[in-house]
Amino acid sequence: MIRINSLLPVLAALLVLTACGAPAAKAPATSPAVDGVRITSVTIPSAPAAPGSGSGSGSGVHAGSLPAGDSGISAAYEVTNNGTSALAYTILFDFTTDGGQVMANTQETVRSVGPGATVRGTVRLGAPGPGSSGVTRVKVTRVTKVPAAEAPPASGECPPSGIRITADDGDAAMGLRVVGLRLENCGKRDYALDGYPVLELLDKDRSPVEGVRIVQGSGGITTGTGFDEPARPLVLKPGESALSGLMWRNTTESGDVVDVPYVRVRAVRGADPVTVTPHLDLGTTGLLAVRAWTRPSR
């Protein structure tokens, strides 16, 4: 027989249910949503029945019912857009133990949720990492949302502009932060660059951030990073790419601490914008350096 574990306690921003192989029972989430995202149920299979157990041949759940190494752990969630325009959501889910220790996390992107609409989805843990303790809970850790028309394209997609702009996960060392920007000409025509990307810094409400000076080059933040290489005209043929980057120190001294969760990027002045989410923790420095567009090193 399939054994159904007891319903685990409902905690902030998460709900836990248990099941083994069968569809999870659904229960309403009682905790408030995180920026429009809430978990509605979590499925955690019990251990499969031992061979030969059960009330008859064919009863029970067998290991072969899941892909090799798949934990079978998943969470159903829903995204509700209470705004007035379509938004793209990027959601970070943490898979945790009873004690709250994070065993794994997964990022999901919901490309477009219209105003007043609700979109539902499922996030899966897949194969747990080596040495992971038992996952019993899933929670929403971070939500970023940008206008759907300005969201970075999905992998393999090319926007109508013919230009794909993305940001990497960044790098950090001794208080120095660097985030790379990549521009790919995925269109059918040559694309000309001459200078630096045009940036707008936005706060959590996607309003302009005041009090930050954007400098072309390193701005004296550090040397030997390539940020002081002069801008040169580039013509990207279809399939070619160019790189830029953002650099800052998150030093905290006197003054107000500035966090910038969103950066609206234009390849050149007047180009269609793309909003990326590198989360710039600028400390109290109030200084952000930007590198000129350059060809990737060979």
mmCIF file of C-alpha atoms in Angstrom:
data_model
loop_
_atom_site.group_PDB
_atom_site.id
_atom_site.type_symbol
_atom_site.label_atom_id
_atom_site.label_comp_id
_atom_site.label_asym_id
_atom_site.label_seq_id
_atom_site.Cartn_x
_atom_site.Cartn_y
_atom_site.Cartn_z
ATOM 1 C CA MET A 1 0.000 0.000 0.000
ATOM 2 C CA ILE A 2 1.112 3.560 -0.603
ATOM 3 C CA ARG A 3 1.870 5.360 2.653
ATOM 4 C CA ILE A 4 0.851 9.018 2.926
ATOM 5 C CA ASN A 5 2.812 10.973 5.492
ATOM 6 C CA SER A 6 1.162 13.535 7.739
ATOM 7 C CA LEU A 7 0.700 17.085 6.532
ATOM 8 C CA LEU A 8 3.642 19.111 7.776
ATOM 9 C CA PRO A 9 3.088 22.500 9.455
ATOM 10 C CA VAL A 10 2.393 25.520 7.274
ATOM 11 C CA LEU A 11 5.164 28.074 7.672
ATOM 12 C CA ALA A 12 5.734 31.529 6.222
ATOM 13 C CA ALA A 13 5.708 31.541 2.417
ATOM 14 C CA LEU A 14 5.512 27.744 2.127
ATOM 15 C CA LEU A 15 3.160 24.787 2.410
ATOM 16 C CA VAL A 16 4.221 21.163 2.706
ATOM 17 C CA LEU A 17 2.259 18.066 1.709
ATOM 18 C CA THR A 18 3.526 14.511 1.368
ATOM 19 C CA ALA A 19 2.638 11.740 -1.026
ATOM 20 C CA CYS A 20 4.235 8.762 -2.729
ATOM 21 C CA GLY A 21 3.824 8.531 -6.470
ATOM 22 C CA ALA A 22 0.143 9.591 -6.444
ATOM 23 C CA PRO A 23 -0.826 13.192 -7.279
ATOM 24 C CA ALA A 24 -0.428 15.473 -4.266
ATOM 25 C CA ALA A 25 -3.529 16.592 -2.438
ATOM 26 C CA LYS A 26 -4.068 20.316 -2.852
ATOM 27 C CA ALA A 27 -4.649 22.670 0.049
ATOM 28 C CA PRO A 28 -4.990 26.451 0.037
ATOM 29 C CA ALA A 29 -1.917 28.469 0.973
ATOM 30 C CA THR A 30 -2.571 30.537 4.064
ATOM 31 C CA SER A 31 0.660 32.550 4.113
ATOM 32 C CA PRO A 32 0.946 35.804 2.148
ATOM 33 C CA ALA A 33 2.461 35.813 -1.319
ATOM 34 C CA VAL A 34 6.013 37.029 -1.904
ATOM 35 C CA ASP A 35 5.799 39.787 -4.537
ATOM 36 C CA GLY A 36 2.824 38.067 -6.135
ATOM 37 C CA VAL A 37 4.250 34.525 -5.937
ATOM 38 C CA ARG A 38 3.018 31.868 -3.538
ATOM 39 C CA ILE A 39 3.471 28.129 -3.156
ATOM 40 C CA THR A 40 0.185 26.262 -3.146
ATOM 41 C CA SER A 41 1.427 22.740 -2.404
ATOM 42 C CA VAL A 42 4.577 20.669 -2.073
ATOM 43 C CA THR A 43 4.906 16.986 -2.995
ATOM 44 C CA ILE A 44 7.425 14.843 -1.140
ATOM 45 C CA PRO A 45 7.235 11.101 -1.972
ATOM 46 C CA SER A 46 7.612 8.515 0.737
ATOM 47 C CA ALA A 47 10.272 5.829 0.356
ATOM 48 C CA PRO A 48 9.215 3.200 -2.221
ATOM 49 C CA ALA A 49 7.771 -0.031 -0.832
ATOM 50 C CA ALA A 50 10.223 -2.908 -0.542
ATOM 51 C CA PRO A 51 10.115 -5.565 -3.285
ATOM 52 C CA GLY A 52 7.355 -8.087 -2.696
ATOM 53 C CA SER A 53 5.494 -5.843 -0.231
ATOM 54 C CA GLY A 54 1.992 -4.571 -0.850
ATOM 55 C CA SER A 55 -1.350 -6.283 -1.172
ATOM 56 C CA GLY A 56 -0.692 -7.753 -4.593
ATOM 57 C CA SER A 57 1.545 -7.780 -7.610
ATOM 58 C CA GLY A 58 1.623 -4.410 -9.292
ATOM 59 C CA SER A 59 0.747 -2.507 -6.117
ATOM 60 C CA GLY A 60 3.071 0.108 -4.650
ATOM 61 C CA VAL A 61 5.364 2.642 -6.309
ATOM 62 C CA HIS A 62 8.544 1.390 -7.930
ATOM 63 C CA ALA A 63 11.832 3.211 -8.389
ATOM 64 C CA GLY A 64 11.361 3.028 -12.126
ATOM 65 C CA SER A 65 8.377 5.391 -11.923
ATOM 66 C CA LEU A 66 10.803 8.343 -11.733
ATOM 67 C CA PRO A 67 13.867 9.142 -13.852
ATOM 68 C CA ALA A 68 17.088 7.754 -12.377
ATOM 69 C CA GLY A 69 18.189 9.911 -9.447
ATOM 70 C CA ASP A 70 15.071 12.089 -9.506
ATOM 71 C CA SER A 71 13.882 12.902 -5.991
ATOM 72 C CA GLY A 72 10.251 13.308 -7.044
ATOM 73 C CA ILE A 73 10.058 16.461 -4.899
ATOM 74 C CA SER A 74 8.136 19.335 -6.488
ATOM 75 C CA ALA A 75 6.148 22.422 -5.580
ATOM 76 C CA ALA A 76 3.113 23.911 -7.273
ATOM 77 C CA TYR A 77 3.065 27.711 -7.332
ATOM 78 C CA GLU A 78 1.076 30.570 -8.752
ATOM 79 C CA VAL A 79 2.064 34.043 -9.910
ATOM 80 C CA THR A 80 -0.466 36.884 -9.757
ATOM 81 C CA ASN A 81 0.207 40.214 -11.446
ATOM 82 C CA ASN A 82 -1.576 43.011 -9.600
ATOM 83 C CA GLY A 83 0.012 45.653 -11.791
ATOM 84 C CA THR A 84 -1.230 47.442 -14.880
ATOM 85 C CA SER A 85 1.141 45.995 -17.491
ATOM 86 C CA ALA A 86 2.464 42.563 -18.460
ATOM 87 C CA LEU A 87 5.448 41.456 -16.370
ATOM 88 C CA ALA A 88 8.095 38.752 -16.602
ATOM 89 C CA TYR A 89 8.927 37.084 -13.272
ATOM 90 C CA THR A 90 12.149 35.369 -12.208
ATOM 91 C CA ILE A 91 11.684 33.358 -9.021
ATOM 92 C CA LEU A 92 14.277 31.687 -6.806
ATOM 93 C CA PHE A 93 12.975 28.678 -4.866
ATOM 94 C CA ASP A 94 14.873 27.142 -1.931
ATOM 95 C CA PHE A 95 14.472 23.450 -1.057
ATOM 96 C CA THR A 96 15.128 23.125 2.687
ATOM 97 C CA THR A 97 15.196 20.709 5.590
ATOM 98 C CA ASP A 98 12.882 20.917 8.611
ATOM 99 C CA GLY A 99 15.524 23.091 10.265
ATOM 100 C CA GLY A 100 15.629 25.535 7.366
ATOM 101 C CA GLN A 101 18.981 24.451 5.926
ATOM 102 C CA VAL A 102 19.022 25.046 2.177
ATOM 103 C CA MET A 103 19.862 21.850 0.287
ATOM 104 C CA ALA A 104 19.318 23.211 -3.240
ATOM 105 C CA ASN A 105 17.736 26.081 -5.083
ATOM 106 C CA THR A 106 16.121 26.418 -8.468
ATOM 107 C CA GLN A 107 15.330 29.474 -10.556
ATOM 108 C CA GLU A 108 12.186 29.639 -12.665
ATOM 109 C CA THR A 109 11.180 32.314 -15.180
ATOM 110 C CA VAL A 110 7.582 33.069 -16.102
ATOM 111 C CA ARG A 111 7.886 35.022 -19.325
ATOM 112 C CA SER A 112 4.678 37.060 -19.366
ATOM 113 C CA VAL A 113 1.860 37.526 -16.864
ATOM 114 C CA GLY A 114 -0.783 39.979 -17.970
ATOM 115 C CA PRO A 115 -2.264 42.617 -15.652
ATOM 116 C CA GLY A 116 -4.723 41.009 -13.243
ATOM 117 C CA ALA A 117 -3.810 37.517 -14.492
ATOM 118 C CA THR A 118 -2.618 34.464 -12.546
ATOM 119 C CA VAL A 119 -0.244 31.891 -14.045
ATOM 120 C CA ARG A 120 0.422 28.540 -12.385
ATOM 121 C CA GLY A 121 3.464 26.319 -12.637
ATOM 122 C CA THR A 122 5.490 23.583 -10.964
ATOM 123 C CA VAL A 123 9.114 23.669 -9.861
ATOM 124 C CA ARG A 124 10.994 20.378 -9.395
ATOM 125 C CA LEU A 125 14.049 19.555 -7.346
ATOM 126 C CA GLY A 126 15.262 16.818 -9.695
ATOM 127 C CA ALA A 127 18.313 14.926 -8.430
ATOM 128 C CA PRO A 128 19.417 15.981 -4.916
ATOM 129 C CA GLY A 129 23.051 16.915 -4.421
ATOM 130 C CA PRO A 130 25.548 14.467 -2.864
ATOM 131 C CA GLY A 131 25.234 14.338 0.902
ATOM 132 C CA SER A 132 21.995 16.326 0.973
ATOM 133 C CA SER A 133 19.790 15.922 4.006
ATOM 134 C CA GLY A 134 16.114 15.207 3.553
ATOM 135 C CA VAL A 135 14.227 18.048 1.909
ATOM 136 C CA THR A 136 10.835 18.655 3.495
ATOM 137 C CA ARG A 137 9.999 22.218 2.521
ATOM 138 C CA VAL A 138 10.119 24.659 -0.363
ATOM 139 C CA LYS A 139 9.992 28.432 -0.083
ATOM 140 C CA VAL A 140 10.071 31.491 -2.327
ATOM 141 C CA THR A 141 13.355 33.273 -1.603
ATOM 142 C CA ARG A 142 13.551 36.031 -4.189
ATOM 143 C CA VAL A 143 11.301 37.483 -6.876
ATOM 144 C CA THR A 144 12.313 39.937 -9.585
ATOM 145 C CA LYS A 145 9.863 41.261 -12.157
ATOM 146 C CA VAL A 146 10.437 43.407 -15.200
ATOM 147 C CA PRO A 147 8.189 44.647 -18.008
ATOM 148 C CA ALA A 148 7.617 41.658 -20.292
ATOM 149 C CA ALA A 149 8.654 43.709 -23.329
ATOM 150 C CA GLU A 150 12.042 44.460 -21.669
ATOM 151 C CA ALA A 151 12.849 41.001 -20.301
ATOM 152 C CA PRO A 152 15.981 39.251 -21.597
ATOM 153 C CA PRO A 153 14.901 36.687 -24.212
ATOM 154 C CA ALA A 154 14.702 32.999 -23.508
ATOM 155 C CA SER A 155 17.633 30.888 -24.636
ATOM 156 C CA GLY A 156 17.512 30.420 -28.390
ATOM 157 C CA GLU A 157 15.029 33.257 -28.958
ATOM 158 C CA CYS A 158 15.836 36.435 -30.881
ATOM 159 C CA PRO A 159 13.910 39.655 -30.098
ATOM 160 C CA PRO A 160 12.408 41.747 -32.923
ATOM 161 C CA SER A 161 15.365 44.139 -32.532
ATOM 162 C CA GLY A 162 17.732 41.363 -33.639
ATOM 163 C CA ILE A 163 19.882 42.042 -30.561
ATOM 164 C CA ARG A 164 20.044 39.791 -27.506
ATOM 165 C CA ILE A 165 21.425 41.362 -24.292
ATOM 166 C CA THR A 166 22.053 39.287 -21.161
ATOM 167 C CA ALA A 167 23.902 39.687 -17.853
ATOM 168 C CA ASP A 168 25.985 37.000 -16.166
ATOM 169 C CA ASP A 169 25.936 36.021 -12.481
ATOM 170 C CA GLY A 170 28.825 38.314 -11.646
ATOM 171 C CA ASP A 171 32.086 37.855 -9.779
ATOM 172 C CA ALA A 172 33.274 39.138 -6.422
ATOM 173 C CA ALA A 173 36.692 39.470 -4.804
ATOM 174 C CA MET A 174 37.829 41.605 -1.840
ATOM 175 C CA GLY A 175 34.802 43.902 -2.023
ATOM 176 C CA LEU A 176 35.124 44.330 -5.809
ATOM 177 C CA ARG A 177 32.055 43.372 -7.841
ATOM 178 C CA VAL A 178 31.941 42.809 -11.596
ATOM 179 C CA VAL A 179 28.920 41.835 -13.722
ATOM 180 C CA GLY A 180 29.395 41.060 -17.400
ATOM 181 C CA LEU A 181 27.028 42.172 -20.168
ATOM 182 C CA ARG A 182 26.836 40.253 -23.418
ATOM 183 C CA LEU A 183 25.294 41.510 -26.652
ATOM 184 C CA GLU A 184 24.675 39.062 -29.483
ATOM 185 C CA ASN A 185 23.595 39.980 -32.991
ATOM 186 C CA CYS A 186 20.978 37.279 -33.520
ATOM 187 C CA GLY A 187 19.357 39.134 -36.400
ATOM 188 C CA LYS A 188 20.010 39.111 -40.127
ATOM 189 C CA ARG A 189 21.740 42.477 -40.520
ATOM 190 C CA ASP A 190 25.031 43.970 -39.358
ATOM 191 C CA TYR A 191 24.823 45.918 -36.104
ATOM 192 C CA ALA A 192 27.104 48.898 -35.361
ATOM 193 C CA LEU A 193 28.429 49.783 -31.908
ATOM 194 C CA ASP A 194 30.609 52.720 -30.949
ATOM 195 C CA GLY A 195 31.052 53.386 -27.273
ATOM 196 C CA TYR A 196 29.358 52.273 -24.093
ATOM 197 C CA PRO A 197 25.996 50.772 -23.214
ATOM 198 C CA VAL A 198 23.433 53.319 -22.027
ATOM 199 C CA LEU A 199 22.283 52.531 -18.485
ATOM 200 C CA GLU A 200 19.363 53.460 -16.252
ATOM 201 C CA LEU A 201 19.536 52.352 -12.620
ATOM 202 C CA LEU A 202 16.185 51.370 -11.095
ATOM 203 C CA ASP A 203 15.031 50.621 -7.549
ATOM 204 C CA LYS A 204 12.716 47.812 -6.387
ATOM 205 C CA ASP A 205 9.720 49.712 -7.778
ATOM 206 C CA ARG A 206 11.612 50.224 -11.055
ATOM 207 C CA SER A 207 11.872 53.967 -10.433
ATOM 208 C CA PRO A 208 15.131 55.839 -11.178
ATOM 209 C CA VAL A 209 17.824 55.611 -8.488
ATOM 210 C CA GLU A 210 19.316 58.955 -7.520
ATOM 211 C CA GLY A 211 22.780 59.729 -6.210
ATOM 212 C CA VAL A 212 24.842 57.238 -8.251
ATOM 213 C CA ARG A 213 27.536 58.440 -10.639
ATOM 214 C CA ILE A 214 28.038 56.239 -13.724
ATOM 215 C CA VAL A 215 31.560 56.579 -15.150
ATOM 216 C CA GLN A 216 32.951 55.314 -18.444
ATOM 217 C CA GLY A 217 36.043 53.262 -17.728
ATOM 218 C CA SER A 218 37.254 52.104 -14.322
ATOM 219 C CA GLY A 219 36.683 55.430 -12.561
ATOM 220 C CA GLY A 220 39.759 54.694 -10.443
ATOM 221 C CA ILE A 221 37.995 51.789 -8.727
ATOM 222 C CA THR A 222 40.796 49.414 -9.691
ATOM 223 C CA THR A 223 43.264 48.746 -12.500
ATOM 224 C CA GLY A 224 44.100 45.807 -14.732
ATOM 225 C CA THR A 225 40.483 44.875 -15.443
ATOM 226 C CA GLY A 226 40.292 46.092 -19.048
ATOM 227 C CA PHE A 227 37.702 48.726 -18.123
ATOM 228 C CA ASP A 228 40.031 51.514 -19.258
ATOM 229 C CA GLU A 229 40.421 50.208 -22.794
ATOM 230 C CA PRO A 230 39.178 52.962 -25.136
ATOM 231 C CA ALA A 231 35.926 52.579 -27.020
ATOM 232 C CA ARG A 232 36.332 51.557 -30.649
ATOM 233 C CA PRO A 233 33.761 51.301 -33.448
ATOM 234 C CA LEU A 234 32.498 47.745 -33.903
ATOM 235 C CA VAL A 235 30.334 46.185 -36.574
ATOM 236 C CA LEU A 236 28.821 42.879 -35.531
ATOM 237 C CA LYS A 237 27.814 40.537 -38.284
ATOM 238 C CA PRO A 238 24.930 38.128 -37.635
ATOM 239 C CA GLY A 239 26.041 35.602 -35.032
ATOM 240 C CA GLU A 240 28.818 37.794 -33.604
ATOM 241 C CA SER A 241 28.915 39.137 -30.044
ATOM 242 C CA ALA A 242 30.314 42.009 -27.990
ATOM 243 C CA LEU A 243 31.021 42.285 -24.278
ATOM 244 C CA SER A 244 30.744 45.067 -21.721
ATOM 245 C CA GLY A 245 30.573 45.063 -17.941
ATOM 246 C CA LEU A 246 29.676 46.864 -14.734
ATOM 247 C CA MET A 247 32.104 47.259 -11.834
ATOM 248 C CA TRP A 248 31.787 48.684 -8.326
ATOM 249 C CA ARG A 249 32.899 48.316 -4.721
ATOM 250 C CA ASN A 250 30.336 47.658 -2.015
ATOM 251 C CA THR A 251 32.323 49.576 0.615
ATOM 252 C CA THR A 252 30.183 50.888 3.451
ATOM 253 C CA GLU A 253 31.341 54.035 5.231
ATOM 254 C CA SER A 254 29.391 57.181 6.074
ATOM 255 C CA GLY A 255 26.322 57.982 4.009
ATOM 256 C CA ASP A 256 23.343 56.075 2.660
ATOM 257 C CA VAL A 257 23.699 52.522 1.392
ATOM 258 C CA VAL A 258 22.472 52.161 -2.198
ATOM 259 C CA ASP A 259 21.063 48.945 -3.662
ATOM 260 C CA VAL A 260 20.115 48.750 -7.336
ATOM 261 C CA PRO A 261 18.130 45.592 -8.156
ATOM 262 C CA TYR A 262 17.409 46.512 -11.791
ATOM 263 C CA VAL A 263 19.453 47.998 -14.635
ATOM 264 C CA ARG A 264 17.818 49.046 -17.903
ATOM 265 C CA VAL A 265 20.370 48.593 -20.695
ATOM 266 C CA ARG A 266 20.386 49.993 -24.221
ATOM 267 C CA ALA A 267 23.074 48.837 -26.627
ATOM 268 C CA VAL A 268 23.269 52.360 -28.059
ATOM 269 C CA ARG A 269 21.273 55.498 -27.422
ATOM 270 C CA GLY A 270 17.751 55.111 -28.793
ATOM 271 C CA ALA A 271 17.882 51.287 -28.964
ATOM 272 C CA ASP A 272 15.183 49.080 -27.457
ATOM 273 C CA PRO A 273 15.820 48.606 -23.711
ATOM 274 C CA VAL A 274 16.475 45.331 -21.905
ATOM 275 C CA THR A 275 16.114 45.233 -18.106
ATOM 276 C CA VAL A 276 18.534 42.921 -16.304
ATOM 277 C CA THR A 277 18.643 42.062 -12.597
ATOM 278 C CA PRO A 278 22.270 41.969 -11.376
ATOM 279 C CA HIS A 279 21.390 43.544 -7.983
ATOM 280 C CA LEU A 280 24.128 46.130 -7.545
ATOM 281 C CA ASP A 281 24.985 46.485 -3.844
ATOM 282 C CA LEU A 282 26.889 49.747 -4.194
ATOM 283 C CA GLY A 283 27.420 50.339 -0.473
ATOM 284 C CA THR A 284 27.990 54.035 0.169
ATOM 285 C CA THR A 285 30.389 54.612 -2.730
ATOM 286 C CA GLY A 286 27.767 55.978 -5.142
ATOM 287 C CA LEU A 287 29.999 54.992 -8.076
ATOM 288 C CA LEU A 288 29.411 52.526 -10.926
ATOM 289 C CA ALA A 289 31.935 51.900 -13.704
ATOM 290 C CA VAL A 290 30.934 50.702 -17.175
ATOM 291 C CA ARG A 291 33.213 49.158 -19.779
ATOM 292 C CA ALA A 292 33.079 49.968 -23.499
ATOM 293 C CA TRP A 293 31.673 47.378 -25.882
ATOM 294 C CA THR A 294 34.495 45.139 -27.053
ATOM 295 C CA ARG A 295 34.909 41.911 -28.947
ATOM 296 C CA PRO A 296 35.399 38.731 -26.886
ATOM 297 C CA SER A 297 38.989 37.600 -26.485
ATOM 298 C CA ARG A 298 39.994 34.740 -28.731
#
